[in-house]
Coordinates of C-alpha atoms in Angstrom, one line a residue:
X257 CA 4.8 19.7 -4.1
X258 CA 6.2 23.2 -3.2
X259 CA 4.2 25.9 -4.8
X260 CA 7.3 27.4 -6.6
X261 CA 7.9 24.3 -8.6
X262 CA 5.4 25.4 -11.2
X263 CA 5.0 28.8 -12.7
X264 CA 5.4 31.8 -10.6
X265 CA 3.0 33.7 -13.0
X266 CA 0.0 31.8 -11.7
X267 CA -1.0 32.7 -8.1
X268 CA -0.9 29.1 -6.8
X269 CA -2.6 28.4 -3.5
X270 CA -2.9 25.3 -1.2
X271 CA -6.1 23.4 -1.4
X272 CA -7.6 23.8 2.1
X273 CA -10.6 25.3 4.0
X274 CA -9.2 28.8 3.6
X275 CA -9.1 28.5 -0.2
X276 CA -12.6 27.0 -0.3
X277 CA -13.9 30.0 1.7
X278 CA -12.0 32.4 -0.6
X279 CA -13.7 30.8 -3.6
X280 CA -17.1 31.3 -2.2
X281 CA -16.4 34.9 -1.3
X282 CA -15.0 35.8 -4.7
X283 CA -17.5 33.5 -6.6
X284 CA -14.6 31.8 -8.5
X285 CA -14.1 28.2 -9.5
X286 CA -11.1 26.3 -8.1
X287 CA -8.6 24.5 -10.3
X288 CA -6.7 21.7 -8.5
X289 CA -3.5 20.4 -10.1
X290 CA -3.0 17.2 -8.1
X291 CA 0.4 15.8 -9.2
X292 CA 3.4 13.8 -8.1
X293 CA 6.9 15.2 -8.2
X294 CA 8.2 11.9 -9.7
X295 CA 5.6 11.9 -12.5
X296 CA 6.8 12.6 -16.1
X297 CA 3.4 13.8 -17.5
X298 CA 3.0 16.0 -14.5
X299 CA 6.3 17.7 -15.4
X300 CA 5.1 18.0 -19.0
X301 CA 1.8 19.7 -18.1
X302 CA 3.6 22.0 -15.7
X303 CA 6.2 23.0 -18.3
X304 CA 3.9 23.4 -21.3
X305 CA 0.3 24.0 -20.1
X306 CA 0.8 26.0 -17.0
X307 CA 3.6 28.1 -18.6
X308 CA 1.4 29.1 -21.5
X309 CA 0.8 32.9 -21.3
X310 CA -2.9 32.6 -22.4
X311 CA -3.5 29.9 -19.8
X312 CA -1.8 32.0 -17.1
X313 CA -3.8 35.1 -17.9
X314 CA -7.1 33.2 -18.0
X315 CA -6.6 31.3 -14.8
X316 CA -5.5 34.4 -12.9
X317 CA -8.5 36.4 -14.1
X318 CA -11.3 33.9 -13.6
X319 CA -10.1 31.0 -11.3
X320 CA -8.4 30.2 -8.1
X321 CA -5.5 27.8 -8.8
X322 CA -4.3 25.2 -6.3
X323 CA -1.5 22.7 -6.6
X324 CA -0.8 19.8 -4.3
X325 CA 1.6 16.9 -4.2
X326 CA -0.6 13.8 -4.0
X327 CA 2.0 12.0 -1.9
X328 CA 1.8 14.7 0.7
X329 CA -2.0 14.8 0.7
X330 CA -3.6 11.4 1.2
X331 CA -6.9 13.1 1.8
X332 CA -6.9 14.1 -1.8
X333 CA -4.9 11.3 -3.3
X334 CA -7.3 8.5 -2.5
X335 CA -10.2 10.4 -3.8
X336 CA -8.6 10.8 -7.3
X337 CA -6.2 8.0 -7.6
X338 CA -8.2 6.2 -10.2
X339 CA -7.8 9.2 -12.5
X340 CA -4.0 8.9 -12.6
X341 CA -1.5 11.7 -12.4
X342 CA -1.6 14.6 -13.1
X343 CA -5.2 14.8 -12.0
X344 CA -7.0 18.0 -12.9
X345 CA -10.1 18.6 -10.8
X346 CA -12.2 21.8 -11.0
X347 CA -14.6 22.8 -8.3
X348 CA -17.5 25.3 -8.5
X349 CA -17.3 28.2 -6.0
X350 CA -19.4 26.1 -3.6
X351 CA -17.0 23.2 -3.7
X352 CA -18.8 20.8 -6.1
X353 CA -16.8 19.0 -8.7
X354 CA -17.5 20.2 -12.2
X355 CA -14.6 18.6 -14.1
X356 CA -12.0 16.0 -13.5
X357 CA -9.5 14.4 -16.0
X358 CA -6.4 12.3 -15.8
X359 CA -3.2 13.0 -17.6
X360 CA -1.6 15.8 -19.6
X361 CA -4.1 18.4 -21.0
X362 CA -2.6 20.5 -23.9
X363 CA -2.8 24.3 -23.4
X364 CA -5.4 25.1 -26.1
X365 CA -7.7 22.2 -25.1
X366 CA -7.4 23.4 -21.5
X367 CA -8.4 26.9 -22.4
X368 CA -11.5 25.5 -24.1
X369 CA -12.5 23.5 -21.0
X370 CA -11.9 26.6 -18.8
X371 CA -14.0 28.7 -21.0
X372 CA -16.9 26.2 -20.9
X373 CA -16.7 26.0 -17.1
X374 CA -16.7 29.8 -16.8
X375 CA -20.0 29.7 -18.7
X376 CA -21.4 27.3 -16.1
X377 CA -21.1 24.0 -17.9
X378 CA -20.6 20.9 -15.7
X379 CA -18.5 18.1 -17.0
X380 CA -19.1 15.5 -14.3
X381 CA -22.2 14.1 -12.6
X382 CA -22.4 14.8 -8.9
X383 CA -22.0 11.5 -7.2
X384 CA -22.1 11.1 -3.5
X385 CA -19.3 9.0 -1.8
X386 CA -19.8 5.2 -1.8
X387 CA -22.8 4.5 0.3
X388 CA -22.2 2.6 3.5
X389 CA -26.0 1.7 3.7
X390 CA -26.5 0.3 0.3
X391 CA -28.7 -2.8 0.0
X392 CA -26.4 -5.9 -0.3
X393 CA -26.7 -9.0 -2.3
X394 CA -23.7 -10.8 -0.8
X395 CA -23.9 -14.2 -2.5
X396 CA -24.5 -12.8 -6.0
X397 CA -22.0 -10.0 -5.8
X398 CA -19.3 -12.3 -4.4
X399 CA -19.9 -14.7 -7.3
X400 CA -19.5 -11.8 -9.8
X401 CA -16.4 -10.4 -8.0
X402 CA -14.7 -13.8 -8.3
X403 CA -15.7 -14.1 -11.9
X404 CA -14.3 -10.6 -12.6
X405 CA -11.0 -11.5 -10.8
X406 CA -10.5 -14.7 -12.8
X407 CA -11.5 -13.2 -16.2
X408 CA -9.4 -10.1 -15.6
X409 CA -5.9 -11.8 -15.6
X410 CA -3.7 -12.0 -18.7
X411 CA -2.7 -15.6 -19.1
X412 CA -0.4 -14.8 -22.0
X413 CA 1.7 -11.9 -20.6
X414 CA 0.8 -12.0 -16.9
X415 CA -0.6 -9.2 -14.8
X416 CA -4.1 -7.9 -15.5
X417 CA -5.7 -7.6 -19.0
X418 CA -4.6 -4.0 -19.1
X419 CA -2.1 -1.9 -21.2
X420 CA -0.3 -1.2 -18.0
X421 CA 1.7 -4.1 -16.6
X422 CA 2.7 -4.4 -12.9
X423 CA 2.2 -7.0 -10.2
X424 CA -0.7 -6.5 -7.9
X425 CA -0.1 -7.8 -4.4
X426 CA -3.7 -8.8 -3.7
X427 CA -3.9 -10.8 -7.0
X428 CA -0.5 -12.3 -6.3
X429 CA -1.5 -13.3 -2.8
X430 CA -4.8 -14.8 -3.9
X431 CA -3.0 -16.9 -6.6
X432 CA -0.4 -18.0 -4.1
X433 CA -3.1 -19.3 -1.8
X434 CA -4.8 -21.2 -4.7
X435 CA -1.8 -22.9 -6.4
X436 CA -3.8 -26.1 -6.8
X437 CA -5.7 -24.2 -9.6
X438 CA -3.6 -24.9 -12.8
X439 CA -4.7 -21.7 -14.5
X440 CA -3.8 -19.5 -11.6
X441 CA -0.5 -21.4 -11.1
X442 CA 0.3 -20.7 -14.8
X443 CA -0.5 -17.0 -14.4
X444 CA 1.6 -16.8 -11.3
X445 CA 4.7 -18.1 -13.0
X446 CA 4.3 -15.9 -16.1
X447 CA 3.6 -12.8 -14.1
X448 CA 6.6 -13.3 -11.8
X449 CA 9.0 -14.0 -14.6
X450 CA 7.9 -11.0 -16.6
X451 CA 7.8 -8.7 -13.6
X452 CA 11.6 -9.0 -13.4
X453 CA 11.8 -6.8 -16.5
X454 CA 10.7 -3.9 -14.2
X455 CA 13.8 -4.2 -12.1
X456 CA 16.6 -1.7 -12.9
X457 CA 19.5 -3.8 -14.1
X458 CA 22.1 -1.3 -12.9
X459 CA 20.9 0.1 -9.6
X460 CA 18.1 -2.3 -8.7
X461 CA 14.8 -1.0 -7.7
X462 CA 11.4 -1.6 -9.4
X463 CA 9.9 0.8 -11.9
X464 CA 6.2 1.5 -11.2
X465 CA 4.8 -0.2 -14.3
X466 CA 5.2 -0.9 -18.0
X467 CA 3.0 0.3 -20.9
X468 CA 2.0 -1.1 -24.4
X469 CA 0.6 -4.3 -22.8
X470 CA 4.0 -5.7 -22.2
X471 CA 6.7 -5.5 -19.5
X472 CA 9.4 -3.8 -21.7
X473 CA 8.3 -0.2 -21.7
X474 CA 8.6 1.0 -18.2
X475 CA 7.7 4.3 -16.6
X476 CA 10.9 4.9 -14.7
X477 CA 9.7 6.4 -11.4
X478 CA 10.6 4.3 -8.4
X479 CA 8.3 4.6 -5.4
X480 CA 9.0 3.4 -1.9
X481 CA 5.7 1.6 -1.6
X482 CA 6.4 -0.3 -4.9
X483 CA 9.8 -1.4 -3.6
X484 CA 8.3 -2.6 -0.3
X485 CA 5.6 -4.5 -2.2
X486 CA 8.0 -6.3 -4.6
X487 CA 10.5 -7.2 -1.8
X488 CA 7.7 -9.0 0.0
X489 CA 6.3 -10.7 -3.1
X490 CA 9.7 -11.9 -4.4
X491 CA 10.6 -13.3 -0.9
X492 CA 7.2 -15.1 -0.8
X493 CA 7.6 -16.6 -4.2
X494 CA 11.1 -17.7 -3.4
X495 CA 9.7 -19.6 -0.4
X496 CA 7.8 -21.9 -2.9
X497 CA 10.2 -22.0 -5.8
X498 CA 13.6 -21.8 -4.1
X499 CA 14.6 -19.9 -7.3
X500 CA 17.4 -17.7 -6.1
X501 CA 16.6 -15.2 -8.8
X502 CA 13.7 -13.9 -6.7
X503 CA 15.7 -13.8 -3.4
X504 CA 18.5 -11.9 -5.2
X505 CA 16.1 -9.5 -6.8
X506 CA 14.5 -8.8 -3.4
X507 CA 17.9 -8.1 -2.0
X508 CA 18.9 -6.0 -4.9
X509 CA 15.7 -4.0 -4.5
X510 CA 16.5 -3.4 -0.8
X511 CA 20.1 -2.3 -1.7
X512 CA 18.7 0.3 -4.1
X513 CA 16.3 1.5 -1.3
X514 CA 19.2 1.5 1.2
X515 CA 21.5 3.5 -1.2
X516 CA 19.0 6.1 -2.5
X517 CA 16.2 6.4 0.0
X518 CA 17.6 5.7 3.5
X519 CA 17.8 8.9 5.5
X520 CA 20.0 9.7 8.5
X521 CA 17.0 9.4 10.9
X522 CA 16.5 5.8 9.5
X523 CA 13.3 6.6 7.7
X524 CA 12.9 6.1 3.9
X525 CA 12.4 8.8 1.3
X526 CA 9.3 8.6 -0.8
X527 CA 10.3 8.3 -4.5
X528 CA 12.8 8.8 -7.3
X529 CA 11.8 10.9 -10.3
X530 CA 11.0 9.3 -13.7
X531 CA 13.0 12.0 -15.5
X532 CA 16.6 13.2 -15.2
X533 CA 15.4 16.4 -16.9
X534 CA 11.9 17.2 -15.9
X535 CA 9.5 16.7 -18.8
X536 CA 12.0 14.8 -20.9
X537 CA 11.7 11.0 -21.3
X538 CA 14.6 9.1 -19.7
X539 CA 14.8 6.1 -22.0
X540 CA 18.4 6.7 -23.0
X541 CA 19.5 7.5 -19.5
X542 CA 18.4 4.2 -18.1
X543 CA 20.3 2.3 -20.8
X544 CA 23.6 3.7 -19.4
X545 CA 25.8 1.9 -17.0
X546 CA 26.6 3.1 -13.4
X547 CA 29.6 5.4 -14.4
X548 CA 27.8 7.0 -17.3
X549 CA 24.6 7.7 -15.3
X550 CA 26.6 9.3 -12.4
X551 CA 28.4 11.6 -14.9
X552 CA 25.0 13.0 -15.8
X553 CA 23.7 13.1 -12.2
X554 CA 20.7 11.1 -10.8
X555 CA 17.0 11.8 -11.1
X556 CA 15.6 13.8 -8.2
X557 CA 14.8 12.0 -4.9
X558 CA 11.6 13.1 -3.0
X559 CA 13.0 13.1 0.5
X560 CA 9.7 13.2 2.2
X561 CA 9.3 10.2 4.5
X562 CA 5.6 9.3 4.8
X563 CA 4.2 7.2 7.6
X564 CA 2.1 4.7 5.5
X565 CA 4.9 3.9 3.0
X566 CA 7.5 3.6 5.7
X567 CA 5.2 1.3 7.6
X568 CA 5.0 -0.9 4.5
X569 CA 8.8 -0.9 4.3
X570 CA 9.0 -1.9 8.0
X571 CA 7.0 -5.1 7.2
X572 CA 9.4 -5.9 4.2
X573 CA 12.4 -5.4 6.4
X574 CA 11.1 -7.9 8.9
X575 CA 10.6 -10.4 6.1
X576 CA 14.1 -9.8 4.9
X577 CA 15.3 -10.5 8.4
X578 CA 13.4 -13.8 8.5
X579 CA 14.6 -15.0 5.1
X580 CA 18.2 -14.0 5.4
X581 CA 18.7 -14.3 9.2
X582 CA 20.5 -11.0 9.0
X583 CA 19.6 -9.0 12.2
X584 CA 20.5 -5.7 10.5
X585 CA 17.2 -5.8 8.7
X586 CA 15.4 -6.1 12.0
X587 CA 17.4 -3.4 13.6
X588 CA 16.5 -1.1 10.8
X589 CA 12.8 -1.9 11.1
X590 CA 12.9 -1.1 14.8
X591 CA 14.7 2.2 14.1
X592 CA 12.3 3.3 11.5
X593 CA 9.4 2.3 13.8
X594 CA 10.8 4.2 16.7
X595 CA 11.2 7.4 14.7
X596 CA 7.6 7.3 13.5
X597 CA 6.4 6.6 17.0
X598 CA 8.3 9.5 18.5
X599 CA 7.9 12.1 15.8
X600 CA 4.5 11.5 14.3
X601 CA 2.3 11.0 17.3
X602 CA -0.7 13.4 17.6
X603 CA -2.5 14.5 20.7
X604 CA -5.6 12.6 19.5
X605 CA -3.8 9.3 19.5
X606 CA -3.3 9.1 15.7
X607 CA -0.1 9.6 13.7
X608 CA 0.7 12.3 11.2
X609 CA 1.5 11.6 7.5
X610 CA 4.9 13.4 7.8
X611 CA 6.9 15.5 10.3
X612 CA 4.7 18.6 9.6
X613 CA 1.2 19.0 11.1
X614 CA -1.4 17.4 8.8
X615 CA -4.8 18.8 7.8
X616 CA -6.4 15.7 9.3
X617 CA -5.4 12.1 10.2
X618 CA -5.4 9.8 7.1
X619 CA -6.6 6.3 7.4
X620 CA -3.7 4.9 5.3
X621 CA -1.1 6.0 7.9
X622 CA -3.0 4.6 10.9
X623 CA -3.8 1.4 9.0
X624 CA -0.3 0.4 7.8
X625 CA 1.4 1.5 11.0
X626 CA -1.0 -0.7 12.9
X627 CA -0.1 -3.6 10.6
X628 CA 3.6 -3.1 11.0
X629 CA 3.4 -2.7 14.8
X630 CA 1.6 -6.1 15.1
X631 CA 4.2 -7.7 12.8
X632 CA 7.1 -6.2 14.7
X633 CA 5.5 -7.6 17.9
X634 CA 5.4 -11.0 16.3
X635 CA 9.1 -10.6 15.3
X636 CA 10.5 -9.7 18.7
X637 CA 7.8 -10.3 21.3
X638 CA 7.9 -6.8 22.9
X639 CA 4.5 -6.2 24.5
X640 CA 5.1 -2.5 23.8
X641 CA 4.4 -2.9 20.1
X642 CA 1.3 -5.0 20.7
X643 CA -0.1 -2.4 23.1
X644 CA 0.5 0.4 20.6
X645 CA -1.0 -1.5 17.7
X646 CA -4.1 -2.4 19.9
X647 CA -4.6 1.2 21.0
X648 CA -4.3 2.4 17.4
X649 CA -6.7 -0.2 16.0
X650 CA -9.2 0.7 18.8
X651 CA -8.9 4.3 17.8
X652 CA -9.5 3.5 14.1
X653 CA -12.7 1.6 14.9
X654 CA -13.9 4.3 17.2
X655 CA -13.3 7.3 14.9
X656 CA -12.9 6.3 11.3
X657 CA -15.7 3.8 10.9
X658 CA -19.1 5.4 10.0
X659 CA -22.1 3.1 9.5
X660 CA -20.4 0.2 7.6
X661 CA -17.2 1.6 6.2
X662 CA -14.1 3.5 7.1
X663 CA -13.6 7.0 5.8
X664 CA -10.2 7.8 4.2
X665 CA -9.7 10.8 6.5
X666 CA -11.5 12.2 9.5
X667 CA -14.2 14.8 8.4
X668 CA -13.3 18.4 8.5
X669 CA -15.8 21.3 8.8
X670 CA -16.3 23.3 5.6
X671 CA -14.1 20.9 3.6
X672 CA -14.8 18.2 0.9
X673 CA -16.4 15.1 2.3
X674 CA -14.3 12.0 3.0
X675 CA -15.1 8.8 1.2
X676 CA -14.9 5.1 1.7
X677 CA -11.8 3.9 -0.2
X678 CA -12.3 0.2 -1.2
X679 CA -8.7 -0.9 -1.0
X680 CA -8.3 0.6 2.5
X681 CA -11.5 -0.9 3.7
X682 CA -10.4 -4.3 2.5
X683 CA -7.0 -4.0 4.3
X684 CA -8.7 -2.8 7.5
X685 CA -11.3 -5.5 7.5
X686 CA -8.7 -8.2 7.1
X687 CA -6.6 -6.8 10.0
X688 CA -9.7 -6.5 12.2
X689 CA -10.8 -10.0 11.3
X690 CA -7.4 -11.6 11.9
X691 CA -6.5 -9.9 15.2
X692 CA -10.1 -10.0 16.3
X693 CA -9.9 -13.8 16.2
X694 CA -6.4 -14.0 17.6
X695 CA -7.2 -11.8 20.6
X696 CA -10.9 -12.7 21.0
X697 CA -11.9 -9.1 20.4
X698 CA -15.6 -8.9 19.7
X699 CA -15.6 -5.2 18.7
X700 CA -13.0 -5.8 16.1
X701 CA -14.8 -8.8 14.7
X702 CA -18.1 -6.8 14.6
X703 CA -16.3 -4.0 12.7
X704 CA -14.8 -6.5 10.2
X705 CA -18.2 -8.0 9.6
X706 CA -19.7 -4.5 8.9
X707 CA -17.0 -3.6 6.4
X708 CA -17.4 -7.0 4.8
X709 CA -21.1 -6.3 4.2
X710 CA -20.2 -2.9 2.8
X711 CA -17.6 -4.4 0.4
X712 CA -20.2 -6.9 -0.9
X713 CA -22.8 -4.2 -1.5
X714 CA -24.1 -3.2 -4.9
X715 CA -22.6 0.3 -4.7
X716 CA -19.1 -1.1 -4.2
X717 CA -19.5 -3.7 -6.9
X718 CA -20.7 -1.1 -9.4
X719 CA -17.8 1.2 -8.6
X720 CA -14.9 -1.3 -8.8
X721 CA -13.3 -3.3 -11.5
X722 CA -11.1 -6.1 -10.0
X723 CA -10.7 -6.6 -6.3
X724 CA -9.2 -10.0 -5.4
X725 CA -8.8 -8.7 -1.8
X726 CA -12.6 -8.9 -1.3
X727 CA -12.5 -12.6 -2.2
X728 CA -9.6 -13.2 0.2
X729 CA -11.4 -11.3 3.0
X730 CA -14.5 -13.4 2.4
X731 CA -12.5 -16.6 2.7
X732 CA -10.9 -15.4 5.9
X733 CA -14.2 -14.2 7.5
X734 CA -15.5 -17.8 7.1
X735 CA -12.4 -19.6 8.4
X736 CA -10.0 -19.7 11.2
X737 CA -6.4 -18.4 11.0
X738 CA -3.5 -20.7 11.4
X739 CA -1.3 -20.2 14.5
X740 CA 2.4 -21.1 14.4
X741 CA 3.5 -21.6 18.0
X742 CA 7.1 -22.1 19.1
X743 CA 7.0 -23.6 22.6
X744 CA 10.3 -22.8 24.3
X745 CA 10.4 -25.1 27.4
X746 CA 14.2 -24.8 27.8
X747 CA 15.4 -21.2 27.5
X748 CA 19.0 -22.3 27.4
X749 CA 18.4 -24.0 24.0
X750 CA 16.1 -21.5 22.3
X751 CA 16.5 -21.8 18.5
X752 CA 15.7 -18.4 17.0
X753 CA 16.0 -20.0 13.5
X754 CA 12.8 -21.9 14.2
X755 CA 11.1 -18.6 15.2
X756 CA 12.4 -17.0 12.0
X757 CA 11.0 -20.0 10.0
X758 CA 7.6 -19.3 11.5
X759 CA 8.0 -15.5 10.8
X760 CA 8.7 -15.9 7.1
X761 CA 5.6 -18.0 6.2
X762 CA 4.1 -16.3 3.2
X763 CA 0.5 -16.1 4.5
X764 CA -1.5 -13.0 5.7
X765 CA -4.1 -14.9 7.6
X766 CA -1.7 -16.3 10.0
X767 CA -0.2 -15.5 13.4
X768 CA 3.2 -16.7 14.8
X769 CA 4.0 -16.7 18.5
X770 CA 7.1 -17.4 20.6
X771 CA 5.8 -18.8 23.9
X772 CA 8.0 -19.2 27.0
X773 CA 7.1 -19.7 30.7
X774 CA 6.9 -16.0 31.0
X775 CA 4.2 -15.4 28.3
X776 CA 1.9 -18.5 28.3
X777 CA -1.3 -17.7 26.5
X778 CA -4.3 -18.8 28.6
X779 CA -6.2 -20.3 25.6
X780 CA -3.0 -22.3 24.6
X781 CA -2.1 -23.4 28.2
X782 CA -3.2 -27.0 27.5
X783 CA -0.8 -27.2 24.5
X784 CA 2.0 -25.7 26.6
X785 CA 1.5 -28.4 29.3
X786 CA 1.4 -31.2 26.8
X787 CA 5.1 -31.0 25.9
X788 CA 8.3 -30.9 27.9
X789 CA 10.7 -30.0 25.0
X790 CA 11.1 -27.2 22.6
X791 CA 8.8 -27.7 19.6
X792 CA 6.7 -26.0 17.0
X793 CA 3.0 -26.6 16.8
X794 CA 0.6 -25.4 14.1
X795 CA -3.0 -24.9 15.3
X796 CA -6.4 -23.6 14.4
X797 CA -9.3 -23.4 16.8
X798 CA -10.1 -27.1 16.1
X799 CA -6.8 -28.7 15.0
X800 CA -3.2 -29.0 16.1
X801 CA -0.3 -30.5 14.2
X802 CA 2.3 -33.0 15.4
X803 CA 5.3 -31.4 17.1
X804 CA 7.9 -30.2 14.7
X805 CA 11.5 -29.3 15.6
X806 CA 13.3 -29.0 12.3
X807 CA 13.2 -26.1 9.8
X808 CA 12.6 -28.4 6.8
X809 CA 9.7 -30.1 8.6
X810 CA 8.1 -26.8 9.3
X811 CA 8.4 -25.7 5.6
X812 CA 7.1 -29.1 4.4
X813 CA 4.1 -28.8 6.7
X814 CA 3.3 -25.3 5.5
X815 CA 3.5 -26.3 1.8
X816 CA 1.5 -29.5 2.1
X817 CA -1.0 -28.8 4.9
X818 CA -1.6 -25.1 4.6
X819 CA -1.1 -24.4 0.9
X820 CA -2.1 -27.9 -0.3
X821 CA 1.0 -27.9 -2.5

């Protein structure tokens, strides 16, 4: 967030080491207004609270004021994401948190809080980051985590038992993998059907969530990461139902992204604002048709293109390519990837969050770029992308993992301490476990086991609510991934549709590979020598399927043998 977007009467600073040193020198507390430029209540607080003359005078006299866009600062965003936006965090002059609160704070209430803090009152307990050395009780905690997951879903309305309704990918994925459970199957159907209410009927695109415990009161901001998530989920659900509603909604979501977010350099903008006029609810605006909306203009687009969210979009583009057979999606995925590789690379081997120099590398950028590079390699077979993904994953293991967990950013001297973000550690452990088993990499598997132990620790369980990803990780740690091998013995009759059929399988714990005489895997050489015709084989370390050569047979095998459907 540019500093001039709020009040010029407050002397806004950036939150960095220079500001922390200034606070110590002047013995003043720091106010951090951590917001998002697409967020309605952030606009309200900026317009009402931070433009109040009494607030302005009090802050300028007794505090140092900082404002940051949480999308531009993953080092801060992941530390305060649970508090919602705007997040107001106040630090003592020595950098300790003394207050934090989510949402809009009215001016007079804020003045009372500031007055109490000036008197030396602390409003939060000083908690250290999640301990990576906490004693674990794996079996007990895993049992409780699973119980929390199953009891946390809303069987009447879908989503979680929460006033806010949206579709969580990890819960969606867990349910998809356990469709033989009638309760979960019912939840899946209700959740997917109701989630369609979050799709903009005019432009397409998915609103972030709905309130009032239903799906009919959306918050209208549209985030790139949300679009990427729903495209992937709708395509995966279409795989099982063959209900064209979900394929069409995925495509409509993509067309929204392509129209409003795609930039000339083939990266994607970050978000579209919830409000047409900042601070004013846009309910009436989103009831209008295309012509009526355009007469009034469109909500602001945040044109920043962040590495982690673009990497998520790359993965969804590859799935669109596999499901539609339209190579334009794959071309776009390659173009976006190449831009990130050429314009975000740092001298330390990591990648920046955006085109400007970052304060420090963020795990989320490295993590999701690694994931998209591996998936792009699986889509086109270029060794370049596998090598880049391997190098980046090695770098993550070497520099980000401390004791048993990965920090959300690399530590900086004289700055707030990084922490272990549970969602990022789940994702990292799953990537390390999958590709550690695929490429027989002992270091990756050891790192996955360490993070797994951390995620089953008491400190994590006591700090989290519902984490289906931990359950999925535990299942993967104790099982072997499926391979989908396309053996191409006759290059003149290579059927890329079979390869795309393997690519579109809706499973995270899975690896597809197109094998020719030029890239025979040593551990699969016996399988290669068994056949003299083009065929698809599914394997684990102890099992191989019969040869399959038709798309419908591949789909049938996946549904019956892998998903037990």
